[in-house]
Amino acid sequence: MGTDFAAFCRSRPIVSAALHNRLMRNHRRFRMAEGAELVGRQGNSVEMQVSIPLDDEGFLGRQCPECSLLFRMNAEDYKALPDDLTLWCVYCGHHAEHSEFLTAQQRERLLRAVGDLGMQMVSQSLNRAFRGLSRGSSGCSVSITYESRPFYPRPLPGISEEPLTRIRTCPGCHIEYAVFGEHRYCPVCGRLPAESVAFDALEAEKARLEALEALPGETKALLREQGGFTRNWVDTMENLVGVVEALASSLFRAAVPNADDLLRGKGNVFQRLDDTADLFVAAGYADLRISLGPDTWQRLTETWATRHLFTHNDGVVDQKYLTRVPTSTARLGQRLVVTDDMCRRALDDTKALCEALVALSP
């Protein structure tokens, strides 16, 4: 594990204020596990410092109190942030005071340290209460026996959370963080720029294709037989259109002052390639069809038509598809076949389209 990261656990007093004062005067008499120590007091609270082990990359785990998903942050970046930081969940966008983002394992470690302190505080109270009390006094019908034993804290639980696989850098604040799924937010800045989300989504689609190809032969054969590969390729086609729709809509609304007026009554206009290009041209921007060239634009048109066919007609070729893709050799009523090569080519073309859309922005 990497260097420990100091965390503070402020527990509410469980004894009287007088005992609390004695506690702080005699704190050296308490045995604390390695990684935990009393460092002072604040009002009626005890201030305890508990180290949180980092992973091998120097990252600190965070867990959203709303969706319970884990992400990680570069500990050096995290320490440099203000104490009153409001942290964002990278997945669901929930934001709250950063101490609310303790992981389950970190919380267990902190509570163990607090519990050890509490046990010793109670033991000291009992020692004082029974001090000088005679045992088995004559005339008493009850005999009280109390034996004080030294307390030895157990080692604090370690931290063994999911290791990170890819480090992200926020384009705004440049903080480093790691995620374990699709995300839309920087833990410090909040909502990520639309272009970051788009290109990340394209990388995810590429990674999914690569993961399928990397499966063992027997598993691949089983998935292929059950249609898993075909379903994945169709999903990729549908997802590519969604990526462009979200990016184009965000960029257009940010760049065009009267965007709402221009979009009123046009429905899901950013799902339609030529209509999207026409919108930007009407707003004074370059024509995407010219920027990308006729060959790329034609292939994109085929991808969009394929997506529409599977979304609305289960992939069965209709006249609308043949009108949009006049070069297709498919026949009316035939079910279209999507392949890995088609997906990879569509990914490359869609990435080029996203780059062209970003280049339109002022």
GROMACS .gro file of C-alpha atoms in nm:
model
  362
    1MET     CA    1   0.000   0.000   0.000
    2GLY     CA    2   0.105   0.360  -0.047
    3THR     CA    3   0.153   0.629   0.213
    4ASP     CA    4  -0.121   0.668   0.472
    5PHE     CA    5  -0.364   0.954   0.433
    6ALA     CA    6  -0.464   1.129   0.759
    7ALA     CA    7  -0.834   1.151   0.834
    8PHE     CA    8  -1.001   1.310   1.135
    9CYS     CA    9  -1.277   1.141   1.328
   10ARG     CA   10  -1.464   1.373   1.565
   11SER     CA   11  -1.680   1.170   1.803
   12ARG     CA   12  -1.949   1.310   2.028
   13PRO     CA   13  -1.868   1.285   2.402
   14ILE     CA   14  -2.001   0.970   2.563
   15VAL     CA   15  -1.916   1.082   2.917
   16SER     CA   16  -1.944   1.399   3.121
   17ALA     CA   17  -1.757   1.717   3.035
   18ALA     CA   18  -1.547   1.672   3.349
   19LEU     CA   19  -1.439   1.324   3.242
   20HIS     CA   20  -1.376   1.457   2.894
   21ASN     CA   21  -1.136   1.716   3.036
   22ARG     CA   22  -0.954   1.450   3.234
   23LEU     CA   23  -0.938   1.241   2.918
   24MET     CA   24  -0.752   1.512   2.733
   25ARG     CA   25  -0.518   1.573   3.027
   26ASN     CA   26  -0.436   1.203   3.050
   27HIS     CA   27  -0.463   1.099   2.688
   28ARG     CA   28  -0.119   0.937   2.700
   29ARG     CA   29  -0.269   0.667   2.926
   30PHE     CA   30  -0.488   0.540   2.645
   31ARG     CA   31  -0.360   0.267   2.418
   32MET     CA   32  -0.440   0.329   2.052
   33ALA     CA   33  -0.374   0.095   1.761
   34GLU     CA   34  -0.104   0.188   1.513
   35GLY     CA   35  -0.250   0.447   1.279
   36ALA     CA   36  -0.475   0.613   1.539
   37GLU     CA   37  -0.391   0.885   1.788
   38LEU     CA   38  -0.560   1.156   1.993
   39VAL     CA   39  -0.450   1.497   1.876
   40GLY     CA   40  -0.664   1.741   2.074
   41ARG     CA   41  -1.014   1.862   2.139
   42GLN     CA   42  -1.260   2.096   1.977
   43GLY     CA   43  -1.540   2.218   2.200
   44ASN     CA   44  -1.694   1.912   2.362
   45SER     CA   45  -1.555   1.675   2.101
   46VAL     CA   46  -1.245   1.461   2.096
   47GLU     CA   47  -1.024   1.500   1.790
   48MET     CA   48  -0.868   1.177   1.676
   49GLN     CA   49  -0.641   1.126   1.378
   50VAL     CA   50  -0.673   0.798   1.193
   51SER     CA   51  -0.456   0.711   0.893
   52ILE     CA   52  -0.625   0.581   0.579
   53PRO     CA   53  -0.399   0.359   0.366
   54LEU     CA   54  -0.376   0.455   0.000
   55ASP     CA   55  -0.356   0.218  -0.293
   56ASP     CA   56  -0.034   0.146  -0.479
   57GLU     CA   57  -0.096   0.442  -0.711
   58GLY     CA   58  -0.142   0.689  -0.425
   59PHE     CA   59  -0.519   0.714  -0.467
   60LEU     CA   60  -0.782   0.748  -0.195
   61GLY     CA   61  -1.116   0.569  -0.215
   62ARG     CA   62  -1.443   0.766  -0.207
   63GLN     CA   63  -1.796   0.623  -0.195
   64CYS     CA   64  -2.113   0.811  -0.285
   65PRO     CA   65  -2.363   0.822   0.005
   66GLU     CA   66  -2.647   0.832  -0.250
   67CYS     CA   67  -2.573   0.562  -0.509
   68SER     CA   68  -2.307   0.376  -0.302
   69LEU     CA   69  -2.068   0.347  -0.598
   70LEU     CA   70  -1.691   0.376  -0.548
   71PHE     CA   71  -1.444   0.605  -0.720
   72ARG     CA   72  -1.091   0.710  -0.630
   73MET     CA   73  -0.901   1.038  -0.612
   74ASN     CA   74  -0.532   1.126  -0.621
   75ALA     CA   75  -0.447   1.180  -0.253
   76GLU     CA   76  -0.204   1.466  -0.317
   77ASP     CA   77  -0.465   1.649  -0.522
   78TYR     CA   78  -0.725   1.576  -0.254
   79LYS     CA   79  -0.512   1.712   0.031
   80ALA     CA   80  -0.462   2.038  -0.158
   81LEU     CA   81  -0.836   2.102  -0.177
   82PRO     CA   82  -1.009   2.335   0.074
   83ASP     CA   83  -1.144   2.187   0.399
   84ASP     CA   84  -1.499   2.302   0.319
   85LEU     CA   85  -1.496   2.121  -0.014
   86THR     CA   86  -1.825   2.002  -0.162
   87LEU     CA   87  -1.753   1.673  -0.338
   88TRP     CA   88  -1.945   1.538  -0.638
   89CYS     CA   89  -2.024   1.175  -0.711
   90VAL     CA   90  -1.872   1.108  -1.052
   91TYR     CA   91  -2.164   0.879  -1.145
   92CYS     CA   92  -2.493   1.024  -1.021
   93GLY     CA   93  -2.390   1.385  -0.950
   94HIS     CA   94  -2.486   1.380  -0.581
   95HIS     CA   95  -2.282   1.647  -0.402
   96ALA     CA   96  -2.224   1.691  -0.031
   97GLU     CA   97  -1.956   1.770   0.228
   98HIS     CA   98  -1.650   1.561   0.146
   99SER     CA   99  -1.654   1.369   0.477
  100GLU     CA  100  -1.982   1.213   0.363
  101PHE     CA  101  -1.788   1.017   0.099
  102LEU     CA  102  -1.612   0.773   0.334
  103THR     CA  103  -1.600   0.421   0.192
  104ALA     CA  104  -1.743   0.130   0.391
  105GLN     CA  105  -1.393   0.001   0.469
  106GLN     CA  106  -1.268   0.344   0.576
  107ARG     CA  107  -1.570   0.386   0.802
  108GLU     CA  108  -1.505   0.047   0.962
  109ARG     CA  109  -1.144   0.149   1.030
  110LEU     CA  110  -1.248   0.479   1.188
  111LEU     CA  111  -1.521   0.321   1.400
  112ARG     CA  112  -1.276   0.060   1.529
  113ALA     CA  113  -1.048   0.337   1.655
  114VAL     CA  114  -1.339   0.524   1.813
  115GLY     CA  115  -1.466   0.205   1.973
  116ASP     CA  116  -1.125   0.130   2.125
  117LEU     CA  117  -1.116   0.476   2.277
  118GLY     CA  118  -1.469   0.443   2.409
  119MET     CA  119  -1.391   0.109   2.576
  120GLN     CA  120  -1.099   0.263   2.762
  121MET     CA  121  -1.298   0.569   2.866
  122VAL     CA  122  -1.568   0.345   3.013
  123SER     CA  123  -1.306   0.128   3.184
  124GLN     CA  124  -1.147   0.433   3.347
  125SER     CA  125  -1.487   0.550   3.470
  126LEU     CA  126  -1.552   0.210   3.628
  127ASN     CA  127  -1.208   0.206   3.788
  128ARG     CA  128  -1.280   0.537   3.959
  129ALA     CA  129  -1.629   0.428   4.059
  130PHE     CA  130  -1.505   0.110   4.230
  131ARG     CA  131  -1.186   0.258   4.373
  132GLY     CA  132  -1.182   0.222   4.754
  133LEU     CA  133  -1.499   0.015   4.759
  134SER     CA  134  -1.463  -0.266   5.014
  135ARG     CA  135  -1.552  -0.608   4.885
  136GLY     CA  136  -1.793  -0.832   5.076
  137SER     CA  137  -1.856  -0.574   5.354
  138SER     CA  138  -2.029  -0.717   5.661
  139GLY     CA  139  -2.395  -0.644   5.678
  140CYS     CA  140  -2.432  -0.628   5.305
  141SER     CA  141  -2.655  -0.879   5.139
  142VAL     CA  142  -2.478  -0.834   4.802
  143SER     CA  143  -2.111  -0.890   4.731
  144ILE     CA  144  -1.966  -0.682   4.446
  145THR     CA  145  -1.654  -0.794   4.267
  146TYR     CA  146  -1.485  -0.581   4.001
  147GLU     CA  147  -1.160  -0.668   3.827
  148SER     CA  148  -0.978  -0.419   3.607
  149ARG     CA  149  -0.784  -0.558   3.314
  150PRO     CA  150  -0.551  -0.374   3.077
  151PHE     CA  151  -0.695  -0.299   2.731
  152TYR     CA  152  -0.496  -0.388   2.420
  153PRO     CA  153  -0.647  -0.258   2.095
  154ARG     CA  154  -0.660  -0.484   1.794
  155PRO     CA  155  -0.489  -0.367   1.474
  156LEU     CA  156  -0.708  -0.137   1.267
  157PRO     CA  157  -0.872  -0.299   0.963
  158GLY     CA  158  -0.681  -0.249   0.641
  159ILE     CA  159  -0.820  -0.108   0.318
  160SER     CA  160  -0.854  -0.352   0.030
  161GLU     CA  161  -1.079  -0.191  -0.232
  162GLU     CA  162  -1.106  -0.245  -0.605
  163PRO     CA  163  -0.780  -0.140  -0.776
  164LEU     CA  164  -0.800   0.131  -1.038
  165THR     CA  165  -0.747   0.049  -1.404
  166ARG     CA  166  -0.751   0.389  -1.572
  167ILE     CA  167  -0.670   0.735  -1.438
  168ARG     CA  168  -0.878   1.029  -1.556
  169THR     CA  169  -0.773   1.396  -1.554
  170CYS     CA  170  -1.044   1.663  -1.536
  171PRO     CA  171  -1.006   1.907  -1.828
  172GLY     CA  172  -1.120   2.190  -1.600
  173CYS     CA  173  -0.945   2.160  -1.263
  174HIS     CA  174  -0.689   1.895  -1.375
  175ILE     CA  175  -0.746   1.678  -1.068
  176GLU     CA  176  -0.674   1.309  -1.116
  177TYR     CA  177  -0.939   1.052  -1.034
  178ALA     CA  178  -1.037   0.697  -1.131
  179VAL     CA  179  -1.379   0.554  -1.206
  180PHE     CA  180  -1.526   0.204  -1.238
  181GLY     CA  181  -1.808   0.274  -1.478
  182GLU     CA  182  -1.975   0.533  -1.698
  183HIS     CA  183  -1.957   0.876  -1.539
  184ARG     CA  184  -2.061   1.233  -1.609
  185TYR     CA  185  -1.901   1.440  -1.331
  186CYS     CA  186  -1.565   1.555  -1.199
  187PRO     CA  187  -1.549   1.502  -0.819
  188VAL     CA  188  -1.446   1.867  -0.774
  189CYS     CA  189  -1.589   2.064  -1.071
  190GLY     CA  190  -1.917   1.882  -1.117
  191ARG     CA  191  -2.064   1.835  -1.464
  192LEU     CA  192  -1.800   1.742  -1.723
  193PRO     CA  193  -1.785   1.918  -2.063
  194ALA     CA  194  -1.998   1.752  -2.329
  195GLU     CA  195  -1.696   1.669  -2.544
  196SER     CA  196  -1.526   1.483  -2.257
  197VAL     CA  197  -1.837   1.274  -2.205
  198ALA     CA  198  -1.867   1.200  -2.576
  199PHE     CA  199  -1.511   1.087  -2.635
  200ASP     CA  200  -1.514   0.883  -2.316
  201ALA     CA  201  -1.829   0.707  -2.435
  202LEU     CA  202  -1.664   0.627  -2.768
  203GLU     CA  203  -1.367   0.478  -2.585
  204ALA     CA  204  -1.607   0.266  -2.381
  205GLU     CA  205  -1.767   0.132  -2.698
  206LYS     CA  206  -1.426   0.045  -2.839
  207ALA     CA  207  -1.325  -0.124  -2.513
  208ARG     CA  208  -1.644  -0.333  -2.523
  209LEU     CA  209  -1.563  -0.457  -2.873
  210GLU     CA  210  -1.208  -0.541  -2.769
  211ALA     CA  211  -1.329  -0.722  -2.457
  212LEU     CA  212  -1.552  -0.949  -2.661
  213GLU     CA  213  -1.266  -1.039  -2.893
  214ALA     CA  214  -1.042  -1.116  -2.592
  215LEU     CA  215  -1.281  -1.379  -2.450
  216PRO     CA  216  -1.170  -1.744  -2.445
  217GLY     CA  217  -1.271  -1.940  -2.753
  218GLU     CA  218  -1.535  -2.153  -2.580
  219THR     CA  219  -1.702  -1.849  -2.425
  220LYS     CA  220  -1.696  -1.663  -2.756
  221ALA     CA  221  -1.858  -1.957  -2.932
  222LEU     CA  222  -2.136  -1.974  -2.673
  223LEU     CA  223  -2.205  -1.601  -2.693
  224ARG     CA  224  -2.202  -1.605  -3.073
  225GLU     CA  225  -2.445  -1.897  -3.080
  226GLN     CA  226  -2.686  -1.714  -2.848
  227GLY     CA  227  -2.663  -1.389  -3.045
  228GLY     CA  228  -2.455  -1.204  -2.786
  229PHE     CA  229  -2.209  -1.067  -3.041
  230THR     CA  230  -2.482  -0.951  -3.278
  231ARG     CA  231  -2.671  -0.783  -2.994
  232ASN     CA  232  -2.354  -0.607  -2.885
  233TRP     CA  233  -2.286  -0.478  -3.237
  234VAL     CA  234  -2.642  -0.350  -3.274
  235ASP     CA  235  -2.617  -0.180  -2.934
  236THR     CA  236  -2.296  -0.012  -3.045
  237MET     CA  237  -2.467   0.133  -3.353
  238GLU     CA  238  -2.752   0.266  -3.140
  239ASN     CA  239  -2.514   0.409  -2.879
  240LEU     CA  240  -2.308   0.597  -3.138
  241VAL     CA  241  -2.613   0.792  -3.248
  242GLY     CA  242  -2.691   0.873  -2.886
  243VAL     CA  243  -2.337   1.003  -2.827
  244VAL     CA  244  -2.357   1.240  -3.123
  245GLU     CA  245  -2.708   1.352  -3.032
  246ALA     CA  246  -2.602   1.454  -2.680
  247LEU     CA  247  -2.283   1.625  -2.798
  248ALA     CA  248  -2.442   1.816  -3.088
  249SER     CA  249  -2.732   1.933  -2.871
  250SER     CA  250  -2.503   2.057  -2.595
  251LEU     CA  251  -2.264   2.236  -2.831
  252PHE     CA  252  -2.543   2.395  -3.033
  253ARG     CA  253  -2.725   2.525  -2.724
  254ALA     CA  254  -2.400   2.664  -2.583
  255ALA     CA  255  -2.293   2.832  -2.908
  256VAL     CA  256  -2.622   2.969  -3.044
  257PRO     CA  257  -2.796   3.238  -2.832
  258ASN     CA  258  -3.144   3.173  -2.977
  259ALA     CA  259  -3.104   2.794  -2.984
  260ASP     CA  260  -3.437   2.725  -2.814
  261ASP     CA  261  -3.624   2.924  -3.077
  262LEU     CA  262  -3.445   2.747  -3.361
  263LEU     CA  263  -3.510   2.403  -3.211
  264ARG     CA  264  -3.875   2.455  -3.122
  265GLY     CA  265  -4.099   2.207  -3.300
  266LYS     CA  266  -3.813   2.009  -3.457
  267GLY     CA  267  -3.836   1.704  -3.228
  268ASN     CA  268  -3.524   1.489  -3.192
  269VAL     CA  269  -3.347   1.687  -3.459
  270PHE     CA  270  -2.997   1.586  -3.344
  271GLN     CA  271  -3.078   1.222  -3.420
  272ARG     CA  272  -3.096   1.320  -3.788
  273LEU     CA  273  -2.761   1.380  -3.955
  274ASP     CA  274  -2.853   1.617  -4.236
  275ASP     CA  275  -3.087   1.819  -4.016
  276THR     CA  276  -2.806   1.858  -3.762
  277ALA     CA  277  -2.569   1.981  -4.031
  278ASP     CA  278  -2.832   2.222  -4.162
  279LEU     CA  279  -2.889   2.367  -3.813
  280PHE     CA  280  -2.524   2.455  -3.770
  281VAL     CA  281  -2.503   2.600  -4.121
  282ALA     CA  282  -2.810   2.817  -4.055
  283ALA     CA  283  -2.642   2.942  -3.736
  284GLY     CA  284  -2.336   3.053  -3.933
  285TYR     CA  285  -2.106   2.754  -3.884
  286ALA     CA  286  -1.922   2.537  -4.136
  287ASP     CA  287  -2.103   2.255  -4.311
  288LEU     CA  288  -2.017   1.924  -4.143
  289ARG     CA  289  -2.076   1.741  -4.471
  290ILE     CA  290  -1.797   1.939  -4.635
  291SER     CA  291  -1.566   1.915  -4.333
  292LEU     CA  292  -1.589   1.536  -4.326
  293GLY     CA  293  -1.606   1.470  -4.699
  294PRO     CA  294  -1.868   1.280  -4.902
  295ASP     CA  295  -1.737   0.928  -4.833
  296THR     CA  296  -1.735   0.964  -4.455
  297TRP     CA  297  -2.071   1.137  -4.457
  298GLN     CA  298  -2.223   0.859  -4.666
  299ARG     CA  299  -2.092   0.593  -4.426
  300LEU     CA  300  -2.233   0.792  -4.133
  301THR     CA  301  -2.567   0.810  -4.312
  302GLU     CA  302  -2.563   0.430  -4.341
  303THR     CA  303  -2.481   0.396  -3.969
  304TRP     CA  304  -2.769   0.626  -3.873
  305ALA     CA  305  -3.006   0.440  -4.106
  306THR     CA  306  -2.896   0.106  -3.956
  307ARG     CA  307  -2.961   0.233  -3.606
  308HIS     CA  308  -3.307   0.355  -3.707
  309LEU     CA  309  -3.388   0.021  -3.870
  310PHE     CA  310  -3.303  -0.183  -3.559
  311THR     CA  311  -3.464   0.062  -3.319
  312HIS     CA  312  -3.792   0.086  -3.504
  313ASN     CA  313  -3.819  -0.223  -3.727
  314ASP     CA  314  -3.610  -0.499  -3.562
  315GLY     CA  315  -3.353  -0.465  -3.838
  316VAL     CA  316  -3.589  -0.564  -4.118
  317VAL     CA  317  -3.511  -0.364  -4.431
  318ASP     CA  318  -3.788  -0.126  -4.537
  319GLN     CA  319  -3.825   0.127  -4.815
  320LYS     CA  320  -3.711   0.414  -4.593
  321TYR     CA  321  -3.378   0.239  -4.535
  322LEU     CA  322  -3.327   0.168  -4.906
  323THR     CA  323  -3.403   0.533  -4.985
  324ARG     CA  324  -3.143   0.651  -4.735
  325VAL     CA  325  -2.886   0.391  -4.843
  326PRO     CA  326  -2.933   0.353  -5.221
  327THR     CA  327  -2.606   0.163  -5.254
  328SER     CA  328  -2.724  -0.117  -5.023
  329THR     CA  329  -2.751  -0.467  -5.170
  330ALA     CA  330  -3.011  -0.565  -4.907
  331ARG     CA  331  -3.362  -0.645  -5.032
  332LEU     CA  332  -3.695  -0.531  -4.897
  333GLY     CA  333  -3.804  -0.753  -4.604
  334GLN     CA  334  -3.456  -0.894  -4.548
  335ARG     CA  335  -3.307  -0.856  -4.198
  336LEU     CA  336  -2.989  -0.653  -4.198
  337VAL     CA  337  -2.670  -0.819  -4.066
  338VAL     CA  338  -2.437  -0.607  -3.851
  339THR     CA  339  -2.071  -0.711  -3.815
  340ASP     CA  340  -1.771  -0.624  -3.603
  341ASP     CA  341  -1.605  -0.453  -3.901
  342MET     CA  342  -1.912  -0.234  -3.951
  343CYS     CA  343  -1.901  -0.130  -3.585
  344ARG     CA  344  -1.532  -0.045  -3.588
  345ARG     CA  345  -1.568   0.160  -3.906
  346ALA     CA  346  -1.871   0.335  -3.759
  347LEU     CA  347  -1.673   0.412  -3.442
  348ASP     CA  348  -1.395   0.576  -3.642
  349ASP     CA  349  -1.641   0.779  -3.847
  350THR     CA  350  -1.837   0.886  -3.540
  351LYS     CA  351  -1.519   0.997  -3.367
  352ALA     CA  352  -1.436   1.209  -3.673
  353LEU     CA  353  -1.786   1.358  -3.660
  354CYS     CA  354  -1.750   1.443  -3.291
  355GLU     CA  355  -1.415   1.608  -3.357
  356ALA     CA  356  -1.573   1.810  -3.638
  357LEU     CA  357  -1.857   1.918  -3.407
  358VAL     CA  358  -1.614   2.030  -3.137
  359ALA     CA  359  -1.413   2.221  -3.400
  360LEU     CA  360  -1.728   2.420  -3.487
  361SER     CA  361  -1.744   2.568  -3.137
  362PRO     CA  362  -1.602   2.919  -3.102
   0.00000   0.00000   0.00000
